[in-house]
């Protein structure tokens, strides 16, 4: 039977419940969000003469929770207008309304007795066949459905979203004793395709997969840090980006999540898994117990492992439990990996270190490898699910078995034995059977070692997406130091940036032109997309800085013209070009997206023209393009100035969207043309599909535009008065005013005496001239240098 989710009811509106409600609203689903009705009035309600029967009072708890969620940063919702998809109510008056829901999600407090009371109410009102799931992080699923009817139990399971629901991709699905296979299959697919998650079906074991492994990892670190005499700064240095983990690493992450949350799960595990060989590691070290006693819980209490005093960040000395000035951590072993770009390639080096860092990695990985091997088949039958859970739930770039493969399976066994630990027998069986790795790649497809068959089996679900790491070499058509062109099938090429932070320099521009040449001659279309952390942070400003400092203005002019010409090739090629932005898509990355035939953006795309931050205007066609887009919206003179001013302010204020949906408001993405995908894993595949559709529809090379209406002096005068007022009011600096006036000149089309139709090339020429003139300014060079050295904009 085909199951369609049109409406979801979420019972429980706390941080997690509101977050889940917002994410369903994100994907266009109608949501009913419920919480209890209060049993007493607030002073403010009493003063207004309200009673416990007043609707505003009865829905006060749910409305306050949702309002707080919508105000929080980062936002749980892609666009504030999506909040209108959520209706609020209370569990006394509105429980009957769950009858119209296709899926009911319980997100109340983590107490079995309360959850069972809620399920009793849900059973009373739900229609047969409706999905019912519990968002629990640890209560056994089989205990929750006891006493419910057969239809309820067949359609019931755990669905564990990780917090925050919008950003963390792990979606654990935990079947109960009677959960129907159809329900598991549906939820697995729905999580991936609609919610944009990594779905992992787990067994009904304590803390499931993600938290079982994650809490083990953190708890083992808590013990190791004391044994080795490491500081918290040293551990955060060793467990952050250098090994493909988030910048917040270990202790900063605990501060953000809340030490009490972590301790709650760890205590639960200590009680629930007495037979676990690492049982004692779940016991809290003395320093953690003392921090809990002192209520040093992290960000929520103002201090945890770190504490901010004025502008200084202090860190906790784990021996004295006193705060002190943070110390910089340095290790010779880490220095050896500085030239290695990918974390997966660093592990072999890290474990060879002869300093404290090397010892830390050997002991840490030994513990993790032994532990994950022993959890199969206890928590899952499939090793890839452990890797998927850690990557999607904890932001690891590589899962434990992937890291073990990178080090070498036999080397990993050596580390385990050296640490005095034991691993599971199936690892030896794997090696004896001739399988030397946990994973293999064959023709772009990932295979994993399957324990029952003692053979490599295809990892499920890959048909829906293209993994560039798997095909980079086998499908490579051409490449240089900054980019690779691959054939992704059906006559579609993919151009993948490989430069640092995917910046756009001469090598990337060469690759774009080469990719278009190849696609025009031999293929059906081109996708420009990658699977790095960010699509592109823009042009290589280091190169611009060097040319400007050395006053090589002719060369700089040629470099900017090459950039502009390349963007125009993206726009006016004889083959469809689809760009697939995600993450940070700034400056030149944004300009490239704006010149594509179609954009297939990941929902988490933070896109904008940010050139003002380095003292210039968009010079790769961005200023021209915003002028063109404003022109296409012109209706009559009194509105034209307002439309142009809106586009001008978007550039002048360096606005960046906080999601792809906000980019439509900025005019960077275009309604009716560009599309958004929620699951980034599917983005390249979807972009390929869109390029193919354009080709099959009979793609014709567009004709260059010569009909852009610019307003000349009429607009220029308005902008110049505005920048004078902003400077006089000390809202902007003199240099900000200079940059804004240059942009004004370009977007007005120059100081023409009356509105005129001009060509794109006309606008590109004055854009380039304005960009170049700003590169001669000392204050612009100061801004570029500050960005290069400090990584943030300077206002001078």
PDB file of C-alpha atoms in Angstrom, residues 137-319:
ATOM      1  CA  UNK A 137      17.134   8.301  23.174  1.00  0.00           C
ATOM      2  CA  UNK A 138      17.186   5.232  25.359  1.00  0.00           C
ATOM      3  CA  UNK A 139      13.934   3.836  26.774  1.00  0.00           C
ATOM      4  CA  UNK A 140      13.398   0.294  25.429  1.00  0.00           C
ATOM      5  CA  UNK A 141      10.870   0.328  22.597  1.00  0.00           C
ATOM      6  CA  UNK A 142       9.335  -3.035  23.548  1.00  0.00           C
ATOM      7  CA  UNK A 143       8.290  -1.668  26.952  1.00  0.00           C
ATOM      8  CA  UNK A 144       6.412   1.285  25.449  1.00  0.00           C
ATOM      9  CA  UNK A 145       3.970  -0.649  23.288  1.00  0.00           C
ATOM     10  CA  UNK A 146       2.980  -3.177  25.959  1.00  0.00           C
ATOM     11  CA  UNK A 147      -0.797  -3.334  26.389  1.00  0.00           C
ATOM     12  CA  UNK A 148      -1.608  -1.585  23.113  1.00  0.00           C
ATOM     13  CA  UNK A 149      -3.764  -3.260  20.427  1.00  0.00           C
ATOM     14  CA  UNK A 150      -2.280  -5.189  17.496  1.00  0.00           C
ATOM     15  CA  UNK A 151      -2.809  -2.424  14.913  1.00  0.00           C
ATOM     16  CA  UNK A 152      -1.039   0.071  17.198  1.00  0.00           C
ATOM     17  CA  UNK A 153       1.908  -2.290  17.782  1.00  0.00           C
ATOM     18  CA  UNK A 154       2.278  -3.151  14.087  1.00  0.00           C
ATOM     19  CA  UNK A 155       2.509   0.565  13.232  1.00  0.00           C
ATOM     20  CA  UNK A 156       4.663   1.525  16.233  1.00  0.00           C
ATOM     21  CA  UNK A 157       8.441   1.902  16.584  1.00  0.00           C
ATOM     22  CA  UNK A 158      11.110   4.298  17.802  1.00  0.00           C
ATOM     23  CA  UNK A 159      12.272   7.138  15.551  1.00  0.00           C
ATOM     24  CA  UNK A 160      15.211   8.854  17.204  1.00  0.00           C
ATOM     25  CA  UNK A 161      15.968  12.282  15.731  1.00  0.00           C
ATOM     26  CA  UNK A 162      19.216  13.855  16.899  1.00  0.00           C
ATOM     27  CA  UNK A 163      19.169  17.421  18.214  1.00  0.00           C
ATOM     28  CA  UNK A 164      19.020  19.868  16.432  1.00  0.00           C
ATOM     29  CA  UNK A 165      16.611  18.004  14.139  1.00  0.00           C
ATOM     30  CA  UNK A 166      17.235  20.296  11.150  1.00  0.00           C
ATOM     31  CA  UNK A 167      21.019  19.988  11.156  1.00  0.00           C
ATOM     32  CA  UNK A 168      21.983  16.536  12.458  1.00  0.00           C
ATOM     33  CA  UNK A 169      21.353  13.878   9.843  1.00  0.00           C
ATOM     34  CA  UNK A 170      21.034  10.720  11.931  1.00  0.00           C
ATOM     35  CA  UNK A 171      17.549   9.184  12.010  1.00  0.00           C
ATOM     36  CA  UNK A 172      17.541   5.958  14.033  1.00  0.00           C
ATOM     37  CA  UNK A 173      14.576   3.636  13.487  1.00  0.00           C
ATOM     38  CA  UNK A 174      14.082   1.060  16.247  1.00  0.00           C
ATOM     39  CA  UNK A 175      11.461  -1.661  15.715  1.00  0.00           C
ATOM     40  CA  UNK A 176       9.242  -2.982  18.500  1.00  0.00           C
ATOM     41  CA  UNK A 177       8.387  -6.709  18.828  1.00  0.00           C
ATOM     42  CA  UNK A 178       5.472  -6.472  16.377  1.00  0.00           C
ATOM     43  CA  UNK A 179       6.521  -3.598  14.070  1.00  0.00           C
ATOM     44  CA  UNK A 180       5.567  -4.475  10.504  1.00  0.00           C
ATOM     45  CA  UNK A 181       8.406  -4.736   7.921  1.00  0.00           C
ATOM     46  CA  UNK A 182       6.392  -2.383   5.674  1.00  0.00           C
ATOM     47  CA  UNK A 183       6.514   0.325   8.371  1.00  0.00           C
ATOM     48  CA  UNK A 184      10.304  -0.038   8.775  1.00  0.00           C
ATOM     49  CA  UNK A 185      10.842   0.080   5.020  1.00  0.00           C
ATOM     50  CA  UNK A 186       8.614   3.146   4.669  1.00  0.00           C
ATOM     51  CA  UNK A 187      10.293   5.072   7.504  1.00  0.00           C
ATOM     52  CA  UNK A 188      13.758   4.160   6.229  1.00  0.00           C
ATOM     53  CA  UNK A 189      12.962   5.577   2.784  1.00  0.00           C
ATOM     54  CA  UNK A 190      10.995   8.573   4.112  1.00  0.00           C
ATOM     55  CA  UNK A 191      13.879   9.579   6.364  1.00  0.00           C
ATOM     56  CA  UNK A 192      16.322   9.534   3.452  1.00  0.00           C
ATOM     57  CA  UNK A 193      14.177  10.957   0.655  1.00  0.00           C
ATOM     58  CA  UNK A 194      11.932  13.467   2.405  1.00  0.00           C
ATOM     59  CA  UNK A 195      13.578  14.386   5.708  1.00  0.00           C
ATOM     60  CA  UNK A 196      17.080  14.471   4.181  1.00  0.00           C
ATOM     61  CA  UNK A 197      18.429  12.110   6.826  1.00  0.00           C
ATOM     62  CA  UNK A 198      20.748   9.140   7.026  1.00  0.00           C
ATOM     63  CA  UNK A 199      18.298   6.435   8.121  1.00  0.00           C
ATOM     64  CA  UNK A 200      19.727   3.658  10.280  1.00  0.00           C
ATOM     65  CA  UNK A 201      17.599   0.732  11.474  1.00  0.00           C
ATOM     66  CA  UNK A 202      18.890  -0.221  14.937  1.00  0.00           C
ATOM     67  CA  UNK A 203      18.174  -3.012  17.356  1.00  0.00           C
ATOM     68  CA  UNK A 204      16.232  -2.315  20.566  1.00  0.00           C
ATOM     69  CA  UNK A 205      19.340  -2.188  22.750  1.00  0.00           C
ATOM     70  CA  UNK A 206      20.362   0.452  25.346  1.00  0.00           C
ATOM     71  CA  UNK A 207      21.050   3.854  23.703  1.00  0.00           C
ATOM     72  CA  UNK A 208      20.639   2.181  20.270  1.00  0.00           C
ATOM     73  CA  UNK A 209      23.630   2.750  17.928  1.00  0.00           C
ATOM     74  CA  UNK A 210      24.663   6.419  17.841  1.00  0.00           C
ATOM     75  CA  UNK A 211      24.610   7.153  21.571  1.00  0.00           C
ATOM     76  CA  UNK A 212      25.972   3.725  22.540  1.00  0.00           C
ATOM     77  CA  UNK A 213      29.127   4.295  20.479  1.00  0.00           C
ATOM     78  CA  UNK A 214      29.220   8.078  20.944  1.00  0.00           C
ATOM     79  CA  UNK A 215      28.907   7.994  24.731  1.00  0.00           C
ATOM     80  CA  UNK A 216      31.509   5.206  24.891  1.00  0.00           C
ATOM     81  CA  UNK A 217      33.852   7.439  22.863  1.00  0.00           C
ATOM     82  CA  UNK A 218      33.381  10.466  25.121  1.00  0.00           C
ATOM     83  CA  UNK A 219      33.498   8.482  28.384  1.00  0.00           C
ATOM     84  CA  UNK A 220      36.669   6.658  27.335  1.00  0.00           C
ATOM     85  CA  UNK A 221      38.222  10.051  26.579  1.00  0.00           C
ATOM     86  CA  UNK A 222      37.231  11.345  30.022  1.00  0.00           C
ATOM     87  CA  UNK A 223      39.204   8.467  31.576  1.00  0.00           C
ATOM     88  CA  UNK A 224      42.088   8.681  29.095  1.00  0.00           C
ATOM     89  CA  UNK A 225      42.620  12.409  29.606  1.00  0.00           C
ATOM     90  CA  UNK A 226      43.275  11.833  33.313  1.00  0.00           C
ATOM     91  CA  UNK A 227      45.467   8.765  32.768  1.00  0.00           C
ATOM     92  CA  UNK A 228      47.663  10.587  30.248  1.00  0.00           C
ATOM     93  CA  UNK A 229      47.693  13.948  32.033  1.00  0.00           C
ATOM     94  CA  UNK A 230      46.312  15.813  29.016  1.00  0.00           C
ATOM     95  CA  UNK A 231      44.652  19.237  29.196  1.00  0.00           C
ATOM     96  CA  UNK A 232      41.199  19.853  27.741  1.00  0.00           C
ATOM     97  CA  UNK A 233      42.751  22.135  25.087  1.00  0.00           C
ATOM     98  CA  UNK A 234      45.073  19.316  24.044  1.00  0.00           C
ATOM     99  CA  UNK A 235      42.216  16.826  23.741  1.00  0.00           C
ATOM    100  CA  UNK A 236      40.132  19.309  21.728  1.00  0.00           C
ATOM    101  CA  UNK A 237      43.104  19.913  19.427  1.00  0.00           C
ATOM    102  CA  UNK A 238      43.588  16.149  18.925  1.00  0.00           C
ATOM    103  CA  UNK A 239      39.882  15.314  18.435  1.00  0.00           C
ATOM    104  CA  UNK A 240      38.763  18.150  16.138  1.00  0.00           C
ATOM    105  CA  UNK A 241      39.184  18.897  12.413  1.00  0.00           C
ATOM    106  CA  UNK A 242      42.593  17.173  12.256  1.00  0.00           C
ATOM    107  CA  UNK A 243      40.752  13.817  12.412  1.00  0.00           C
ATOM    108  CA  UNK A 244      37.649  14.987  10.526  1.00  0.00           C
ATOM    109  CA  UNK A 245      35.527  15.881  13.555  1.00  0.00           C
ATOM    110  CA  UNK A 246      33.678  19.164  14.235  1.00  0.00           C
ATOM    111  CA  UNK A 247      35.639  22.257  15.353  1.00  0.00           C
ATOM    112  CA  UNK A 248      33.984  21.963  18.764  1.00  0.00           C
ATOM    113  CA  UNK A 249      35.839  18.612  19.128  1.00  0.00           C
ATOM    114  CA  UNK A 250      35.132  16.939  22.496  1.00  0.00           C
ATOM    115  CA  UNK A 251      34.915  19.319  25.454  1.00  0.00           C
ATOM    116  CA  UNK A 252      33.405  22.278  23.598  1.00  0.00           C
ATOM    117  CA  UNK A 253      30.778  19.917  22.192  1.00  0.00           C
ATOM    118  CA  UNK A 254      29.916  18.670  25.692  1.00  0.00           C
ATOM    119  CA  UNK A 255      29.560  22.307  26.827  1.00  0.00           C
ATOM    120  CA  UNK A 256      27.129  22.996  24.001  1.00  0.00           C
ATOM    121  CA  UNK A 257      25.084  19.790  24.449  1.00  0.00           C
ATOM    122  CA  UNK A 258      25.089  20.076  28.259  1.00  0.00           C
ATOM    123  CA  UNK A 259      27.064  17.907  30.666  1.00  0.00           C
ATOM    124  CA  UNK A 260      23.836  16.853  32.420  1.00  0.00           C
ATOM    125  CA  UNK A 261      22.455  15.423  29.152  1.00  0.00           C
ATOM    126  CA  UNK A 262      25.601  13.396  28.606  1.00  0.00           C
ATOM    127  CA  UNK A 263      25.682  12.175  32.220  1.00  0.00           C
ATOM    128  CA  UNK A 264      22.023  11.121  32.042  1.00  0.00           C
ATOM    129  CA  UNK A 265      22.744   8.827  29.073  1.00  0.00           C
ATOM    130  CA  UNK A 266      26.043   7.560  30.545  1.00  0.00           C
ATOM    131  CA  UNK A 267      24.371   6.701  33.884  1.00  0.00           C
ATOM    132  CA  UNK A 268      21.582   4.960  32.016  1.00  0.00           C
ATOM    133  CA  UNK A 269      24.123   2.888  30.102  1.00  0.00           C
ATOM    134  CA  UNK A 270      26.076   2.028  33.251  1.00  0.00           C
ATOM    135  CA  UNK A 271      22.904   0.524  34.714  1.00  0.00           C
ATOM    136  CA  UNK A 272      21.592  -1.029  31.484  1.00  0.00           C
ATOM    137  CA  UNK A 273      24.701  -2.845  30.175  1.00  0.00           C
ATOM    138  CA  UNK A 274      26.305  -4.676  33.125  1.00  0.00           C
ATOM    139  CA  UNK A 275      27.681  -7.344  30.752  1.00  0.00           C
ATOM    140  CA  UNK A 276      29.414  -4.788  28.501  1.00  0.00           C
ATOM    141  CA  UNK A 277      33.183  -5.399  28.557  1.00  0.00           C
ATOM    142  CA  UNK A 278      33.682  -1.608  28.813  1.00  0.00           C
ATOM    143  CA  UNK A 279      31.100  -1.299  31.608  1.00  0.00           C
ATOM    144  CA  UNK A 280      33.430   0.556  33.991  1.00  0.00           C
ATOM    145  CA  UNK A 281      34.120   3.244  31.374  1.00  0.00           C
ATOM    146  CA  UNK A 282      30.494   4.380  31.687  1.00  0.00           C
ATOM    147  CA  UNK A 283      31.166   5.204  35.347  1.00  0.00           C
ATOM    148  CA  UNK A 284      31.698   8.929  35.814  1.00  0.00           C
ATOM    149  CA  UNK A 285      35.227  10.107  36.685  1.00  0.00           C
ATOM    150  CA  UNK A 286      35.498  12.181  39.876  1.00  0.00           C
ATOM    151  CA  UNK A 287      35.971  15.469  38.012  1.00  0.00           C
ATOM    152  CA  UNK A 288      32.689  14.960  36.115  1.00  0.00           C
ATOM    153  CA  UNK A 289      30.793  14.197  39.354  1.00  0.00           C
ATOM    154  CA  UNK A 290      32.238  17.357  40.911  1.00  0.00           C
ATOM    155  CA  UNK A 291      31.228  19.478  37.883  1.00  0.00           C
ATOM    156  CA  UNK A 292      27.657  18.123  38.101  1.00  0.00           C
ATOM    157  CA  UNK A 293      27.614  18.933  41.828  1.00  0.00           C
ATOM    158  CA  UNK A 294      28.826  22.496  41.083  1.00  0.00           C
ATOM    159  CA  UNK A 295      26.266  22.823  38.256  1.00  0.00           C
ATOM    160  CA  UNK A 296      29.055  23.524  35.747  1.00  0.00           C
ATOM    161  CA  UNK A 297      26.956  22.073  32.942  1.00  0.00           C
ATOM    162  CA  UNK A 298      28.289  24.075  29.997  1.00  0.00           C
ATOM    163  CA  UNK A 299      26.713  26.870  27.943  1.00  0.00           C
ATOM    164  CA  UNK A 300      23.338  26.597  29.696  1.00  0.00           C
ATOM    165  CA  UNK A 301      24.910  27.508  33.087  1.00  0.00           C
ATOM    166  CA  UNK A 302      27.593  29.863  31.754  1.00  0.00           C
ATOM    167  CA  UNK A 303      30.486  27.541  32.543  1.00  0.00           C
ATOM    168  CA  UNK A 304      31.551  23.976  31.945  1.00  0.00           C
ATOM    169  CA  UNK A 305      34.898  22.849  30.600  1.00  0.00           C
ATOM    170  CA  UNK A 306      35.251  26.394  29.279  1.00  0.00           C
ATOM    171  CA  UNK A 307      34.132  29.678  30.796  1.00  0.00           C
ATOM    172  CA  UNK A 308      33.982  33.119  29.216  1.00  0.00           C
ATOM    173  CA  UNK A 309      35.037  36.013  31.464  1.00  0.00           C
ATOM    174  CA  UNK A 310      34.631  39.363  29.699  1.00  0.00           C
ATOM    175  CA  UNK A 311      36.201  38.557  26.308  1.00  0.00           C
ATOM    176  CA  UNK A 312      38.636  35.929  27.559  1.00  0.00           C
ATOM    177  CA  UNK A 313      37.966  32.199  27.279  1.00  0.00           C
ATOM    178  CA  UNK A 314      39.166  30.310  30.359  1.00  0.00           C
ATOM    179  CA  UNK A 315      39.520  26.543  30.528  1.00  0.00           C
ATOM    180  CA  UNK A 316      39.112  24.123  33.409  1.00  0.00           C
ATOM    181  CA  UNK A 317      42.173  22.495  34.939  1.00  0.00           C
ATOM    182  CA  UNK A 318      40.976  18.937  35.533  1.00  0.00           C
ATOM    183  CA  UNK A 319      43.440  18.402  38.404  1.00  0.00           C
TER     184      UNK A 319
END
